[in-house]
Amino acid sequence: MSGLGMCLRVLGRKFPTPLVATTPPVMPIKMISRSVGDLPRPSVPKSLDQLKSEFSFQMTLPVEFCELDAMAHVNNTTYFKWFESIRVRQFSTEIEPEFSFTPVGIKPVISDTWCRYRRPIMLYDSVVVGVRATNIIPEQGEFKHIYAVWSTKQNTVAAMGGCTIVVCDFDNGGGRTDIPDHWLKMLK
């Protein structure tokens, strides 16, 4: 017994066939955003010393078992967690201790993010994640973060990433605002 016009029999009871949603005709979509391949490629540090000199803030993290995927290497989402961790640590360290990320006052908001995976990272490795700010536009309340993930076992950069951060004033409706002066000191 099958087909949309028939009833289903489950445990001797009749259930009506579920309705099938019809999909609207597909409309052509004009692409307005760039793909990651179109983004400018940041320079890749050749050594850990170069990473430490070019990236204003760094932190070292161990690779944990829970960060692995079925292929036994670090899951792609973990890199974004590392980017978030260093971003939060930088704001907490260089702007104010225990920087509050509640939607009150002037806060950073991520408008896009990306990662280019260069090499797989495995368990028992540790990584040095570095961050630097670029494309700082104070009057538009926007800057970019560039991230580098250094594998200490492989002694090379395993991934490069980045994000665009906009500065929003949640006390005045959450719209964009200028980058505060004390943030600019951290960013430069």
PDB file of N, CA and C in Angstrom, residues 87-170:
ATOM      1  N   ARG A  87      38.940  36.641  20.197  1.00  0.00           N
ATOM      2  CA  ARG A  87      38.271  37.942  20.086  1.00  0.00           C
ATOM      3  C   ARG A  87      37.764  38.391  21.467  1.00  0.00           C
ATOM      4  N   VAL A  88      37.096  37.483  22.184  1.00  0.00           N
ATOM      5  CA  VAL A  88      36.584  37.795  23.514  1.00  0.00           C
ATOM      6  C   VAL A  88      37.739  38.076  24.473  1.00  0.00           C
ATOM      7  N   ARG A  89      38.784  37.254  24.426  1.00  0.00           N
ATOM      8  CA  ARG A  89      39.942  37.459  25.303  1.00  0.00           C
ATOM      9  C   ARG A  89      40.603  38.800  25.020  1.00  0.00           C
ATOM     10  N   GLN A  90      40.730  39.167  23.750  1.00  0.00           N
ATOM     11  CA  GLN A  90      41.344  40.457  23.413  1.00  0.00           C
ATOM     12  C   GLN A  90      40.511  41.621  23.949  1.00  0.00           C
ATOM     13  N   PHE A  91      39.206  41.577  23.746  1.00  0.00           N
ATOM     14  CA  PHE A  91      38.351  42.651  24.252  1.00  0.00           C
ATOM     15  C   PHE A  91      38.410  42.706  25.777  1.00  0.00           C
ATOM     16  N   SER A  92      38.407  41.547  26.446  1.00  0.00           N
ATOM     17  CA  SER A  92      38.454  41.510  27.905  1.00  0.00           C
ATOM     18  C   SER A  92      39.793  41.986  28.442  1.00  0.00           C
ATOM     19  N   THR A  93      40.851  41.734  27.715  1.00  0.00           N
ATOM     20  CA  THR A  93      42.188  42.106  28.170  1.00  0.00           C
ATOM     21  C   THR A  93      42.529  43.547  27.828  1.00  0.00           C
ATOM     22  N   GLU A  94      42.200  43.974  26.611  1.00  0.00           N
ATOM     23  CA  GLU A  94      42.695  45.258  26.136  1.00  0.00           C
ATOM     24  C   GLU A  94      41.678  46.400  26.194  1.00  0.00           C
ATOM     25  N   ILE A  95      40.401  46.112  26.362  1.00  0.00           N
ATOM     26  CA  ILE A  95      39.409  47.195  26.458  1.00  0.00           C
ATOM     27  C   ILE A  95      38.963  47.353  27.905  1.00  0.00           C
ATOM     28  N   GLU A  96      38.405  46.301  28.477  1.00  0.00           N
ATOM     29  CA  GLU A  96      38.029  46.351  29.886  1.00  0.00           C
ATOM     30  C   GLU A  96      37.911  44.926  30.407  1.00  0.00           C
ATOM     31  N   PRO A  97      38.326  44.703  31.672  1.00  0.00           N
ATOM     32  CA  PRO A  97      38.186  43.364  32.248  1.00  0.00           C
ATOM     33  C   PRO A  97      36.713  42.952  32.258  1.00  0.00           C
ATOM     34  N   GLU A  98      36.481  41.704  31.995  1.00  0.00           N
ATOM     35  CA  GLU A  98      35.124  41.150  31.955  1.00  0.00           C
ATOM     36  C   GLU A  98      34.203  41.980  31.062  1.00  0.00           C
ATOM     37  N   PHE A  99      34.704  42.267  29.860  1.00  0.00           N
ATOM     38  CA  PHE A  99      33.923  42.992  28.856  1.00  0.00           C
ATOM     39  C   PHE A  99      32.559  42.320  28.728  1.00  0.00           C
ATOM     40  N   SER A 100      31.512  43.087  28.876  1.00  0.00           N
ATOM     41  CA  SER A 100      30.156  42.553  28.836  1.00  0.00           C
ATOM     42  C   SER A 100      29.666  42.500  27.392  1.00  0.00           C
ATOM     43  N   PHE A 101      29.201  41.339  26.980  1.00  0.00           N
ATOM     44  CA  PHE A 101      28.680  41.192  25.627  1.00  0.00           C
ATOM     45  C   PHE A 101      27.158  41.217  25.606  1.00  0.00           C
ATOM     46  N   THR A 102      26.562  41.881  26.592  1.00  0.00           N
ATOM     47  CA  THR A 102      25.115  42.062  26.588  1.00  0.00           C
ATOM     48  C   THR A 102      24.770  43.207  25.645  1.00  0.00           C
ATOM     49  N   PRO A 103      23.566  43.221  25.086  1.00  0.00           N
ATOM     50  CA  PRO A 103      23.208  44.283  24.133  1.00  0.00           C
ATOM     51  C   PRO A 103      22.868  45.606  24.827  1.00  0.00           C
ATOM     52  N   VAL A 104      23.853  46.147  25.520  1.00  0.00           N
ATOM     53  CA  VAL A 104      23.730  47.431  26.210  1.00  0.00           C
ATOM     54  C   VAL A 104      24.987  48.222  25.902  1.00  0.00           C
ATOM     55  N   GLY A 105      24.833  49.480  25.532  1.00  0.00           N
ATOM     56  CA  GLY A 105      26.001  50.312  25.238  1.00  0.00           C
ATOM     57  C   GLY A 105      26.578  50.000  23.870  1.00  0.00           C
ATOM     58  N   ILE A 106      27.859  50.295  23.694  1.00  0.00           N
ATOM     59  CA  ILE A 106      28.539  50.094  22.412  1.00  0.00           C
ATOM     60  C   ILE A 106      29.213  48.730  22.421  1.00  0.00           C
ATOM     61  N   LYS A 107      28.876  47.922  21.412  1.00  0.00           N
ATOM     62  CA  LYS A 107      29.351  46.538  21.350  1.00  0.00           C
ATOM     63  C   LYS A 107      29.753  46.161  19.930  1.00  0.00           C
ATOM     64  N   PRO A 108      30.673  45.187  19.801  1.00  0.00           N
ATOM     65  CA  PRO A 108      31.033  44.668  18.481  1.00  0.00           C
ATOM     66  C   PRO A 108      30.030  43.620  18.014  1.00  0.00           C
ATOM     67  N   VAL A 109      29.719  43.647  16.722  1.00  0.00           N
ATOM     68  CA  VAL A 109      28.815  42.660  16.127  1.00  0.00           C
ATOM     69  C   VAL A 109      29.491  42.124  14.866  1.00  0.00           C
ATOM     70  N   ILE A 110      29.525  40.806  14.721  1.00  0.00           N
ATOM     71  CA  ILE A 110      30.132  40.168  13.551  1.00  0.00           C
ATOM     72  C   ILE A 110      29.147  40.256  12.391  1.00  0.00           C
ATOM     73  N   SER A 111      29.598  40.812  11.248  1.00  0.00           N
ATOM     74  CA  SER A 111      28.700  40.869  10.091  1.00  0.00           C
ATOM     75  C   SER A 111      29.016  39.779   9.065  1.00  0.00           C
ATOM     76  N   ASP A 112      30.236  39.265   9.064  1.00  0.00           N
ATOM     77  CA  ASP A 112      30.562  38.097   8.241  1.00  0.00           C
ATOM     78  C   ASP A 112      31.837  37.470   8.781  1.00  0.00           C
ATOM     79  N   THR A 113      32.058  36.230   8.440  1.00  0.00           N
ATOM     80  CA  THR A 113      33.260  35.535   8.891  1.00  0.00           C
ATOM     81  C   THR A 113      33.633  34.471   7.871  1.00  0.00           C
ATOM     82  N   TRP A 114      34.888  34.073   7.857  1.00  0.00           N
ATOM     83  CA  TRP A 114      35.368  33.087   6.898  1.00  0.00           C
ATOM     84  C   TRP A 114      36.602  32.382   7.453  1.00  0.00           C
ATOM     85  N   CYS A 115      36.934  31.240   6.866  1.00  0.00           N
ATOM     86  CA  CYS A 115      38.141  30.505   7.237  1.00  0.00           C
ATOM     87  C   CYS A 115      38.646  29.744   6.025  1.00  0.00           C
ATOM     88  N   ARG A 116      39.956  29.797   5.824  1.00  0.00           N
ATOM     89  CA  ARG A 116      40.613  28.981   4.792  1.00  0.00           C
ATOM     90  C   ARG A 116      41.459  27.935   5.497  1.00  0.00           C
ATOM     91  N   TYR A 117      41.101  26.695   5.293  1.00  0.00           N
ATOM     92  CA  TYR A 117      41.800  25.583   5.931  1.00  0.00           C
ATOM     93  C   TYR A 117      42.989  25.197   5.062  1.00  0.00           C
ATOM     94  N   ARG A 118      44.166  25.206   5.648  1.00  0.00           N
ATOM     95  CA  ARG A 118      45.392  24.918   4.895  1.00  0.00           C
ATOM     96  C   ARG A 118      45.925  23.515   5.180  1.00  0.00           C
ATOM     97  N   ARG A 119      45.794  23.058   6.416  1.00  0.00           N
ATOM     98  CA  ARG A 119      46.281  21.740   6.819  1.00  0.00           C
ATOM     99  C   ARG A 119      45.375  21.191   7.918  1.00  0.00           C
ATOM    100  N   PRO A 120      45.161  19.893   7.971  1.00  0.00           N
ATOM    101  CA  PRO A 120      44.363  19.332   9.066  1.00  0.00           C
ATOM    102  C   PRO A 120      45.164  19.356  10.373  1.00  0.00           C
ATOM    103  N   ILE A 121      44.476  19.591  11.466  1.00  0.00           N
ATOM    104  CA  ILE A 121      45.101  19.558  12.788  1.00  0.00           C
ATOM    105  C   ILE A 121      44.545  18.351  13.524  1.00  0.00           C
ATOM    106  N   MET A 122      45.438  17.624  14.196  1.00  0.00           N
ATOM    107  CA  MET A 122      45.062  16.380  14.849  1.00  0.00           C
ATOM    108  C   MET A 122      45.154  16.508  16.371  1.00  0.00           C
ATOM    109  N   LEU A 123      44.672  15.479  17.054  1.00  0.00           N
ATOM    110  CA  LEU A 123      44.746  15.414  18.502  1.00  0.00           C
ATOM    111  C   LEU A 123      46.208  15.438  18.954  1.00  0.00           C
ATOM    112  N   TYR A 124      46.465  15.894  20.147  1.00  0.00           N
ATOM    113  CA  TYR A 124      47.779  16.006  20.784  1.00  0.00           C
ATOM    114  C   TYR A 124      48.614  17.136  20.194  1.00  0.00           C
ATOM    115  N   ASP A 125      48.001  17.977  19.403  1.00  0.00           N
ATOM    116  CA  ASP A 125      48.665  19.181  18.903  1.00  0.00           C
ATOM    117  C   ASP A 125      48.222  20.330  19.799  1.00  0.00           C
ATOM    118  N   SER A 126      48.867  21.452  19.682  1.00  0.00           N
ATOM    119  CA  SER A 126      48.367  22.686  20.285  1.00  0.00           C
ATOM    120  C   SER A 126      48.489  23.750  19.205  1.00  0.00           C
ATOM    121  N   VAL A 127      47.685  24.779  19.344  1.00  0.00           N
ATOM    122  CA  VAL A 127      47.684  25.833  18.330  1.00  0.00           C
ATOM    123  C   VAL A 127      47.949  27.183  18.988  1.00  0.00           C
ATOM    124  N   VAL A 128      48.593  28.045  18.238  1.00  0.00           N
ATOM    125  CA  VAL A 128      48.724  29.441  18.626  1.00  0.00           C
ATOM    126  C   VAL A 128      47.824  30.202  17.678  1.00  0.00           C
ATOM    127  N   VAL A 129      46.835  30.882  18.240  1.00  0.00           N
ATOM    128  CA  VAL A 129      45.897  31.660  17.435  1.00  0.00           C
ATOM    129  C   VAL A 129      46.262  33.128  17.611  1.00  0.00           C
ATOM    130  N   GLY A 130      46.466  33.809  16.495  1.00  0.00           N
ATOM    131  CA  GLY A 130      46.783  35.231  16.525  1.00  0.00           C
ATOM    132  C   GLY A 130      45.700  36.044  15.848  1.00  0.00           C
ATOM    133  N   VAL A 131      45.531  37.287  16.290  1.00  0.00           N
ATOM    134  CA  VAL A 131      44.532  38.184  15.701  1.00  0.00           C
ATOM    135  C   VAL A 131      45.177  39.541  15.461  1.00  0.00           C
ATOM    136  N   ARG A 132      44.784  40.167  14.359  1.00  0.00           N
ATOM    137  CA  ARG A 132      45.181  41.552  14.091  1.00  0.00           C
ATOM    138  C   ARG A 132      44.016  42.258  13.419  1.00  0.00           C
ATOM    139  N   ALA A 133      43.948  43.566  13.620  1.00  0.00           N
ATOM    140  CA  ALA A 133      42.881  44.367  13.016  1.00  0.00           C
ATOM    141  C   ALA A 133      43.399  45.024  11.749  1.00  0.00           C
ATOM    142  N   THR A 134      42.557  45.082  10.733  1.00  0.00           N
ATOM    143  CA  THR A 134      42.891  45.753   9.466  1.00  0.00           C
ATOM    144  C   THR A 134      41.657  46.526   9.011  1.00  0.00           C
ATOM    145  N   ASN A 135      41.821  47.295   7.956  1.00  0.00           N
ATOM    146  CA  ASN A 135      40.701  48.011   7.330  1.00  0.00           C
ATOM    147  C   ASN A 135      39.846  48.738   8.368  1.00  0.00           C
ATOM    148  N   ILE A 136      40.489  49.463   9.231  1.00  0.00           N
ATOM    149  CA  ILE A 136      39.791  50.180  10.300  1.00  0.00           C
ATOM    150  C   ILE A 136      39.186  51.460   9.725  1.00  0.00           C
ATOM    151  N   ILE A 137      37.865  51.585   9.816  1.00  0.00           N
ATOM    152  CA  ILE A 137      37.153  52.772   9.329  1.00  0.00           C
ATOM    153  C   ILE A 137      36.372  53.343  10.521  1.00  0.00           C
ATOM    154  N   PRO A 138      37.025  54.201  11.332  1.00  0.00           N
ATOM    155  CA  PRO A 138      36.403  54.678  12.583  1.00  0.00           C
ATOM    156  C   PRO A 138      35.049  55.336  12.390  1.00  0.00           C
ATOM    157  N   GLU A 139      34.906  56.204  11.376  1.00  0.00           N
ATOM    158  CA  GLU A 139      33.657  56.947  11.214  1.00  0.00           C
ATOM    159  C   GLU A 139      32.510  56.086  10.682  1.00  0.00           C
ATOM    160  N   GLN A 140      32.823  54.904  10.156  1.00  0.00           N
ATOM    161  CA  GLN A 140      31.769  53.986   9.714  1.00  0.00           C
ATOM    162  C   GLN A 140      31.539  52.863  10.729  1.00  0.00           C
ATOM    163  N   GLY A 141      32.329  52.877  11.804  1.00  0.00           N
ATOM    164  CA  GLY A 141      32.162  51.860  12.835  1.00  0.00           C
ATOM    165  C   GLY A 141      32.415  50.467  12.319  1.00  0.00           C
ATOM    166  N   GLU A 142      33.514  50.290  11.579  1.00  0.00           N
ATOM    167  CA  GLU A 142      33.793  48.983  10.980  1.00  0.00           C
ATOM    168  C   GLU A 142      35.280  48.702  10.977  1.00  0.00           C
ATOM    169  N   PHE A 143      35.630  47.443  11.222  1.00  0.00           N
ATOM    170  CA  PHE A 143      37.007  46.980  11.068  1.00  0.00           C
ATOM    171  C   PHE A 143      36.984  45.490  10.790  1.00  0.00           C
ATOM    172  N   LYS A 144      38.114  44.982  10.349  1.00  0.00           N
ATOM    173  CA  LYS A 144      38.239  43.553  10.056  1.00  0.00           C
ATOM    174  C   LYS A 144      39.252  42.945  11.005  1.00  0.00           C
ATOM    175  N   HIS A 145      38.984  41.705  11.398  1.00  0.00           N
ATOM    176  CA  HIS A 145      39.947  40.915  12.140  1.00  0.00           C
ATOM    177  C   HIS A 145      40.503  39.859  11.187  1.00  0.00           C
ATOM    178  N   ILE A 146      41.791  39.653  11.236  1.00  0.00           N
ATOM    179  CA  ILE A 146      42.429  38.558  10.514  1.00  0.00           C
ATOM    180  C   ILE A 146      42.989  37.612  11.575  1.00  0.00           C
ATOM    181  N   TYR A 147      42.768  36.318  11.387  1.00  0.00           N
ATOM    182  CA  TYR A 147      43.222  35.303  12.328  1.00  0.00           C
ATOM    183  C   TYR A 147      44.202  34.363  11.638  1.00  0.00           C
ATOM    184  N   ALA A 148      45.198  33.914  12.399  1.00  0.00           N
ATOM    185  CA  ALA A 148      46.108  32.871  11.938  1.00  0.00           C
ATOM    186  C   ALA A 148      46.112  31.771  12.995  1.00  0.00           C
ATOM    187  N   VAL A 149      46.042  30.520  12.547  1.00  0.00           N
ATOM    188  CA  VAL A 149      46.081  29.370  13.452  1.00  0.00           C
ATOM    189  C   VAL A 149      47.366  28.599  13.142  1.00  0.00           C
ATOM    190  N   TRP A 150      48.286  28.605  14.101  1.00  0.00           N
ATOM    191  CA  TRP A 150      49.591  27.963  13.950  1.00  0.00           C
ATOM    192  C   TRP A 150      49.571  26.606  14.641  1.00  0.00           C
ATOM    193  N   SER A 151      49.892  25.545  13.902  1.00  0.00           N
ATOM    194  CA  SER A 151      50.001  24.205  14.474  1.00  0.00           C
ATOM    195  C   SER A 151      51.417  24.049  15.023  1.00  0.00           C
ATOM    196  N   THR A 152      51.538  23.797  16.336  1.00  0.00           N
ATOM    197  CA  THR A 152      52.883  23.659  16.912  1.00  0.00           C
ATOM    198  C   THR A 152      53.544  22.345  16.504  1.00  0.00           C
ATOM    199  N   LYS A 153      52.764  21.300  16.264  1.00  0.00           N
ATOM    200  CA  LYS A 153      53.351  20.024  15.816  1.00  0.00           C
ATOM    201  C   LYS A 153      53.845  20.100  14.375  1.00  0.00           C
ATOM    202  N   GLN A 154      53.087  20.770  13.522  1.00  0.00           N
ATOM    203  CA  GLN A 154      53.462  20.852  12.108  1.00  0.00           C
ATOM    204  C   GLN A 154      54.382  22.043  11.833  1.00  0.00           C
ATOM    205  N   ASN A 155      54.471  22.952  12.807  1.00  0.00           N
ATOM    206  CA  ASN A 155      55.313  24.133  12.692  1.00  0.00           C
ATOM    207  C   ASN A 155      54.970  24.964  11.450  1.00  0.00           C
ATOM    208  N   THR A 156      53.670  25.168  11.264  1.00  0.00           N
ATOM    209  CA  THR A 156      53.200  25.965  10.125  1.00  0.00           C
ATOM    210  C   THR A 156      51.791  26.488  10.397  1.00  0.00           C
ATOM    211  N   VAL A 157      51.354  27.404   9.567  1.00  0.00           N
ATOM    212  CA  VAL A 157      49.986  27.908   9.661  1.00  0.00           C
ATOM    213  C   VAL A 157      49.037  26.849   9.099  1.00  0.00           C
ATOM    214  N   ALA A 158      48.052  26.466   9.910  1.00  0.00           N
ATOM    215  CA  ALA A 158      47.083  25.455   9.494  1.00  0.00           C
ATOM    216  C   ALA A 158      45.813  26.083   8.942  1.00  0.00           C
ATOM    217  N   ALA A 159      45.554  27.337   9.310  1.00  0.00           N
ATOM    218  CA  ALA A 159      44.343  28.002   8.816  1.00  0.00           C
ATOM    219  C   ALA A 159      44.510  29.508   8.945  1.00  0.00           C
ATOM    220  N   MET A 160      43.839  30.212   8.044  1.00  0.00           N
ATOM    221  CA  MET A 160      43.729  31.670   8.106  1.00  0.00           C
ATOM    222  C   MET A 160      42.243  31.991   8.067  1.00  0.00           C
ATOM    223  N   GLY A 161      41.852  32.994   8.814  1.00  0.00           N
ATOM    224  CA  GLY A 161      40.448  33.365   8.831  1.00  0.00           C
ATOM    225  C   GLY A 161      40.280  34.849   9.054  1.00  0.00           C
ATOM    226  N   GLY A 162      39.047  35.258   9.091  1.00  0.00           N
ATOM    227  CA  GLY A 162      38.788  36.666   9.321  1.00  0.00           C
ATOM    228  C   GLY A 162      37.313  36.932   9.520  1.00  0.00           C
ATOM    229  N   CYS A 163      37.038  38.171   9.879  1.00  0.00           N
ATOM    230  CA  CYS A 163      35.649  38.595  10.028  1.00  0.00           C
ATOM    231  C   CYS A 163      35.577  40.100   9.889  1.00  0.00           C
ATOM    232  N   THR A 164      34.394  40.577   9.564  1.00  0.00           N
ATOM    233  CA  THR A 164      34.113  42.005   9.577  1.00  0.00           C
ATOM    234  C   THR A 164      33.315  42.272  10.840  1.00  0.00           C
ATOM    235  N   ILE A 165      33.755  43.275  11.575  1.00  0.00           N
ATOM    236  CA  ILE A 165      33.092  43.644  12.817  1.00  0.00           C
ATOM    237  C   ILE A 165      32.535  45.047  12.660  1.00  0.00           C
ATOM    238  N   VAL A 166      31.266  45.200  12.979  1.00  0.00           N
ATOM    239  CA  VAL A 166      30.655  46.525  12.997  1.00  0.00           C
ATOM    240  C   VAL A 166      30.392  46.892  14.445  1.00  0.00           C
ATOM    241  N   VAL A 167      30.484  48.182  14.735  1.00  0.00           N
ATOM    242  CA  VAL A 167      30.298  48.676  16.088  1.00  0.00           C
ATOM    243  C   VAL A 167      28.881  49.234  16.190  1.00  0.00           C
ATOM    244  N   CYS A 168      28.120  48.717  17.139  1.00  0.00           N
ATOM    245  CA  CYS A 168      26.718  49.115  17.289  1.00  0.00           C
ATOM    246  C   CYS A 168      26.478  49.731  18.662  1.00  0.00           C
ATOM    247  N   ASP A 169      25.605  50.724  18.690  1.00  0.00           N
ATOM    248  CA  ASP A 169      25.235  51.395  19.932  1.00  0.00           C
ATOM    249  C   ASP A 169      23.840  50.929  20.329  1.00  0.00           C
ATOM    250  N   PHE A 170      23.771  50.005  21.282  1.00  0.00           N
ATOM    251  CA  PHE A 170      22.493  49.415  21.684  1.00  0.00           C
ATOM    252  C   PHE A 170      21.676  50.333  22.588  1.00  0.00           C
TER     253      PHE A 170
END
